[in-house]
PDB file of C-alpha atoms in Angstrom:
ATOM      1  CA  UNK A  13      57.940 -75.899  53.835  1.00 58.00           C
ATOM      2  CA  UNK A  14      55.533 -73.389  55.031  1.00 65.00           C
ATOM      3  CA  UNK A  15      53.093 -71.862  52.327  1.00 74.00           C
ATOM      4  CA  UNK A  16      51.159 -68.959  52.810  1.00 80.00           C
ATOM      5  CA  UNK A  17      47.713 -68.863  52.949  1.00 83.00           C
ATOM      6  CA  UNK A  18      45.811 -67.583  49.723  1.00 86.00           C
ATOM      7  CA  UNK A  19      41.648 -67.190  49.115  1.00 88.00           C
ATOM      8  CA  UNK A  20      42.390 -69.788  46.224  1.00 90.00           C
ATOM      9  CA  UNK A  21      44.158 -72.462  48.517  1.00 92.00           C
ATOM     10  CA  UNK A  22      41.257 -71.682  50.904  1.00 92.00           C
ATOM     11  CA  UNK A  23      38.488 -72.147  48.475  1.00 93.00           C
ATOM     12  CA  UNK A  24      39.939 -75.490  46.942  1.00 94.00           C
ATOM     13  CA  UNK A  25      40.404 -77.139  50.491  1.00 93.00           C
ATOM     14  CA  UNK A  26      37.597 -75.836  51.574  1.00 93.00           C
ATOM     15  CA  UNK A  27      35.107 -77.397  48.957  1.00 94.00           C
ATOM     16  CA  UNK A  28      37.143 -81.004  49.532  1.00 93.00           C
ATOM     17  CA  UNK A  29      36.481 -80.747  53.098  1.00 91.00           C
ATOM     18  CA  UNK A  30      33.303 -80.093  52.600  1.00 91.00           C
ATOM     19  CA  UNK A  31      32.483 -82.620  50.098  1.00 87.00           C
ATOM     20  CA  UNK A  32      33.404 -85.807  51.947  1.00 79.00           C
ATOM     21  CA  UNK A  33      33.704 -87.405  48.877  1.00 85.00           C
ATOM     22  CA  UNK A  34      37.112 -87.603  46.463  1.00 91.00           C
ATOM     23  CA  UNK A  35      36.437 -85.020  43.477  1.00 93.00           C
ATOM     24  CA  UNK A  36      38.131 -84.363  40.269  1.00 93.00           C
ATOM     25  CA  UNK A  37      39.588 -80.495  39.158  1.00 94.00           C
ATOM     26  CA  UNK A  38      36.176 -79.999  37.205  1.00 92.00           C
ATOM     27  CA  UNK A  39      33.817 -80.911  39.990  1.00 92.00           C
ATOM     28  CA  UNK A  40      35.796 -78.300  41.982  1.00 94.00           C
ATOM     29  CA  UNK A  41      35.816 -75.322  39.348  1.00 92.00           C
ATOM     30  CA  UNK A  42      32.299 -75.805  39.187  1.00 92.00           C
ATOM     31  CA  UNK A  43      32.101 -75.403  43.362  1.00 92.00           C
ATOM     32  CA  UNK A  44      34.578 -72.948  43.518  1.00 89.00           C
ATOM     33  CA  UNK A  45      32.554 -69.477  43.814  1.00 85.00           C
ATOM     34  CA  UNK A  46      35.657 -67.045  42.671  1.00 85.00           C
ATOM     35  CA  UNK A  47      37.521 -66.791  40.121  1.00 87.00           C
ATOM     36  CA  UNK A  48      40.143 -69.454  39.030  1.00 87.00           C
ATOM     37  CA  UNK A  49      41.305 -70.955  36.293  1.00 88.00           C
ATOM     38  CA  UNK A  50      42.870 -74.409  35.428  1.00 90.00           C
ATOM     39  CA  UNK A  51      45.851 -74.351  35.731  1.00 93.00           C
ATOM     40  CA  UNK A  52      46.029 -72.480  39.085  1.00 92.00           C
ATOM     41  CA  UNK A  53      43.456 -75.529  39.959  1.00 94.00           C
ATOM     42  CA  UNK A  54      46.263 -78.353  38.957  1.00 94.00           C
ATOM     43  CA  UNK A  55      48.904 -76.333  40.934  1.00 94.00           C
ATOM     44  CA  UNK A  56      46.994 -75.856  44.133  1.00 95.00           C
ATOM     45  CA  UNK A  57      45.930 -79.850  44.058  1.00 96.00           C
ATOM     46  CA  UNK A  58      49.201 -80.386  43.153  1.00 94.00           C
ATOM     47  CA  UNK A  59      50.829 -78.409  46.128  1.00 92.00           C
ATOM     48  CA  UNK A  60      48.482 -80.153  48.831  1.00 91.00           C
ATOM     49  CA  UNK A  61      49.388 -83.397  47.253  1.00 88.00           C
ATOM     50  CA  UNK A  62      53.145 -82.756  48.219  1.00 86.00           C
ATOM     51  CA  UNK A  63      52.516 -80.614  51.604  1.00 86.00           C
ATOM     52  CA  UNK A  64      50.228 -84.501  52.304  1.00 81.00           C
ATOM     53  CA  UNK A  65      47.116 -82.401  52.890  1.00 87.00           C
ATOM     54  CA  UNK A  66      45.417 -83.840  49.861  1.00 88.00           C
ATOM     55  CA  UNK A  67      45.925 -87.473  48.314  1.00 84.00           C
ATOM     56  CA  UNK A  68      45.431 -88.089  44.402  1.00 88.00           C
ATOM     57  CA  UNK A  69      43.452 -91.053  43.542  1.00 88.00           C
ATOM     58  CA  UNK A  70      43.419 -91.946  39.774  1.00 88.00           C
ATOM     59  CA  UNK A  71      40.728 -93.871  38.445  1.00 85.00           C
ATOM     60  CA  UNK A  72      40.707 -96.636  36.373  1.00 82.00           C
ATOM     61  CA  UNK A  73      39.737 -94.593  33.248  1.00 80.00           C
ATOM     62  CA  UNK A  74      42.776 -92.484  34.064  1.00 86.00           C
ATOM     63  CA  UNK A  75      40.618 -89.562  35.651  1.00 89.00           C
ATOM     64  CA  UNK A  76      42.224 -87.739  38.604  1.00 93.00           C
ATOM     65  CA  UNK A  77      40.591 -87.084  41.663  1.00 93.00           C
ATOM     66  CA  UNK A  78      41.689 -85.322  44.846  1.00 93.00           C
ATOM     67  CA  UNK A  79      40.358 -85.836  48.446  1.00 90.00           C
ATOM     68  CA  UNK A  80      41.040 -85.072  52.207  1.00 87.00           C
ATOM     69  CA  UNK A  81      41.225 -88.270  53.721  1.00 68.00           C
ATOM     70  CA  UNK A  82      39.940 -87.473  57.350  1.00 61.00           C
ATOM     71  CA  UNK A  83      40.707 -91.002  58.365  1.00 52.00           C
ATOM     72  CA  UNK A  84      43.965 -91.172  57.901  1.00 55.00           C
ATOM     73  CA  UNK A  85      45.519 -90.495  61.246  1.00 48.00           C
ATOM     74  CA  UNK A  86      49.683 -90.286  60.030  1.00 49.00           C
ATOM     75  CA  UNK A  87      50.586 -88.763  56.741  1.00 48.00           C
ATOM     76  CA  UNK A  88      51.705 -91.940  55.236  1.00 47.00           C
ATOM     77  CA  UNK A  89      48.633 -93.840  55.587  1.00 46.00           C
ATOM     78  CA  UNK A  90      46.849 -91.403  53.077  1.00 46.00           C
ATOM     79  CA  UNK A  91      48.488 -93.127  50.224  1.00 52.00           C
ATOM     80  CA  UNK A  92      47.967 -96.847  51.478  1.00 65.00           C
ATOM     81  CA  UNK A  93      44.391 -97.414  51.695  1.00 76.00           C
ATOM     82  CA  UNK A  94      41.973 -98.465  48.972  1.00 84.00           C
ATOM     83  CA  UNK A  95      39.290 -96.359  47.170  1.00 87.00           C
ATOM     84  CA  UNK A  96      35.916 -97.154  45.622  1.00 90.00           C
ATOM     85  CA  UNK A  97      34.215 -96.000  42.688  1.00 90.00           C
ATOM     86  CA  UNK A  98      30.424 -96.165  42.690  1.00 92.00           C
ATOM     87  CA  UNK A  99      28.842 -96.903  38.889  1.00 91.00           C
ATOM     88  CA  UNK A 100      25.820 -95.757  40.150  1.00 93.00           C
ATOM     89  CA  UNK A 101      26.343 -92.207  41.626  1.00 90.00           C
ATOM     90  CA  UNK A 102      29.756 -92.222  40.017  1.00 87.00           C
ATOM     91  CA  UNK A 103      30.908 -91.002  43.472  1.00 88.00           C
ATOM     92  CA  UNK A 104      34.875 -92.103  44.651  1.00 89.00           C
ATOM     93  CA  UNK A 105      35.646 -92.634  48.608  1.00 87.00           C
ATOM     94  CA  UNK A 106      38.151 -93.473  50.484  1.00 83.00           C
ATOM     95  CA  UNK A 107      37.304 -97.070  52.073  1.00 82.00           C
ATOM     96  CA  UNK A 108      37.155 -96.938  55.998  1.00 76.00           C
ATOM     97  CA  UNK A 109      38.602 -99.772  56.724  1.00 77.00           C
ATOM     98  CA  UNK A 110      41.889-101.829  55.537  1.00 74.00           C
ATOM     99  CA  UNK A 111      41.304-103.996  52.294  1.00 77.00           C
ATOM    100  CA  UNK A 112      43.593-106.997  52.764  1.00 79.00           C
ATOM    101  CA  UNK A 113      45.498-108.653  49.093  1.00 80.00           C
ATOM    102  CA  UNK A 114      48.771-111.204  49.232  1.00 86.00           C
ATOM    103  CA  UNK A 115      51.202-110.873  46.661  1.00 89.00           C
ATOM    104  CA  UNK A 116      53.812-113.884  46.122  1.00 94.00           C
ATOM    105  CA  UNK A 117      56.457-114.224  48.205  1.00 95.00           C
ATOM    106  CA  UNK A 118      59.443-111.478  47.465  1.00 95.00           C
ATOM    107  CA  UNK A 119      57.460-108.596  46.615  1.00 93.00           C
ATOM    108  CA  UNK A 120      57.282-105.482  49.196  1.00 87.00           C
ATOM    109  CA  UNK A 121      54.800-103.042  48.964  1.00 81.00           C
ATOM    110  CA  UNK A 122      55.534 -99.258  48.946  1.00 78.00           C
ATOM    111  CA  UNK A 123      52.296 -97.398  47.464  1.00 73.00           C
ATOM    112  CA  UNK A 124      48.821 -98.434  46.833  1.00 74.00           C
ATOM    113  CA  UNK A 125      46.917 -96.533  44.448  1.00 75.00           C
ATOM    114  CA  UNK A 126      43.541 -99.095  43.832  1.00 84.00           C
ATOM    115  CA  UNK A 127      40.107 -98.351  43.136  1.00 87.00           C
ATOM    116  CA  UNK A 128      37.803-101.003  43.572  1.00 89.00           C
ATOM    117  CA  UNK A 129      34.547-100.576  41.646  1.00 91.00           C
ATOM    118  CA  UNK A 130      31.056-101.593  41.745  1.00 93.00           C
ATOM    119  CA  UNK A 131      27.744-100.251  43.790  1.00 95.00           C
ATOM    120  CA  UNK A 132      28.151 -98.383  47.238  1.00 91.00           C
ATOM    121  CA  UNK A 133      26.131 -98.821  50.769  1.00 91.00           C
ATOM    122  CA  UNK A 134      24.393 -95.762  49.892  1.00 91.00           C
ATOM    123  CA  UNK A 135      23.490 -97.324  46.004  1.00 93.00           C
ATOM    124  CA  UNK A 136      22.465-100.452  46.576  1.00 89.00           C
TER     125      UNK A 136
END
């Protein structure tokens, strides 16, 4: 489904594209230089989340967080990839490369929501 275009949808994609980095509603209402309020926040993330423009990444403290993951080539590979959560700068990123885990035999894999946490490149 197509969706039109609106300065809200702009502003929101805009400020994750520009950020790099995966950020949660608050850190983008406090980018976000017109006027919007929550709950028109939650239904744009929402909205990218299903069009596959945006992936949600929920942290271990049960936080959301929303980011464009630029290297993720096909759709599907936005939500099988691992995250990690800096305690330092409290930042959360999408990990560049493939984390590999077994399970036991029998199990299949369909999504992968995981943040791994502990000091980034840029922290350490």
């Amino acid at each position: 489904m197509i969706r039109r275009s609106t300065p809200t949808k702009d502003a929101v994609l805009n400020i994750l594209t520009d950020s790099k980095k995966a950020m949660s509603p608050d850190g983008i209402m406090q980018k976000v230089d017109i006027s919007i309020d929550r709950a028109t926040i939650y239904r744009v993330l929402n909205r990218f989340c299903e069009d596959g423009i945006l992936h949600r990444i929920v942290a271990e403290d049960g936080k959301q967080y929303f980011a464009v993951c630029i290297k993720c080539e096909e759709k599907k590979l936005a939500y099988h990839h691992f995250h990690f959560r800096c305690t330092n700068c409290q930042t959360i990123e999408c990990l560049p490369v493939p984390v590999q885990f077994s399970l036991p035999q029998g199990y299949q894999v369909e999504t992968v929501n995981c943040i791994l946490t502990g000091i980034c490149k840029d922290c350490a």
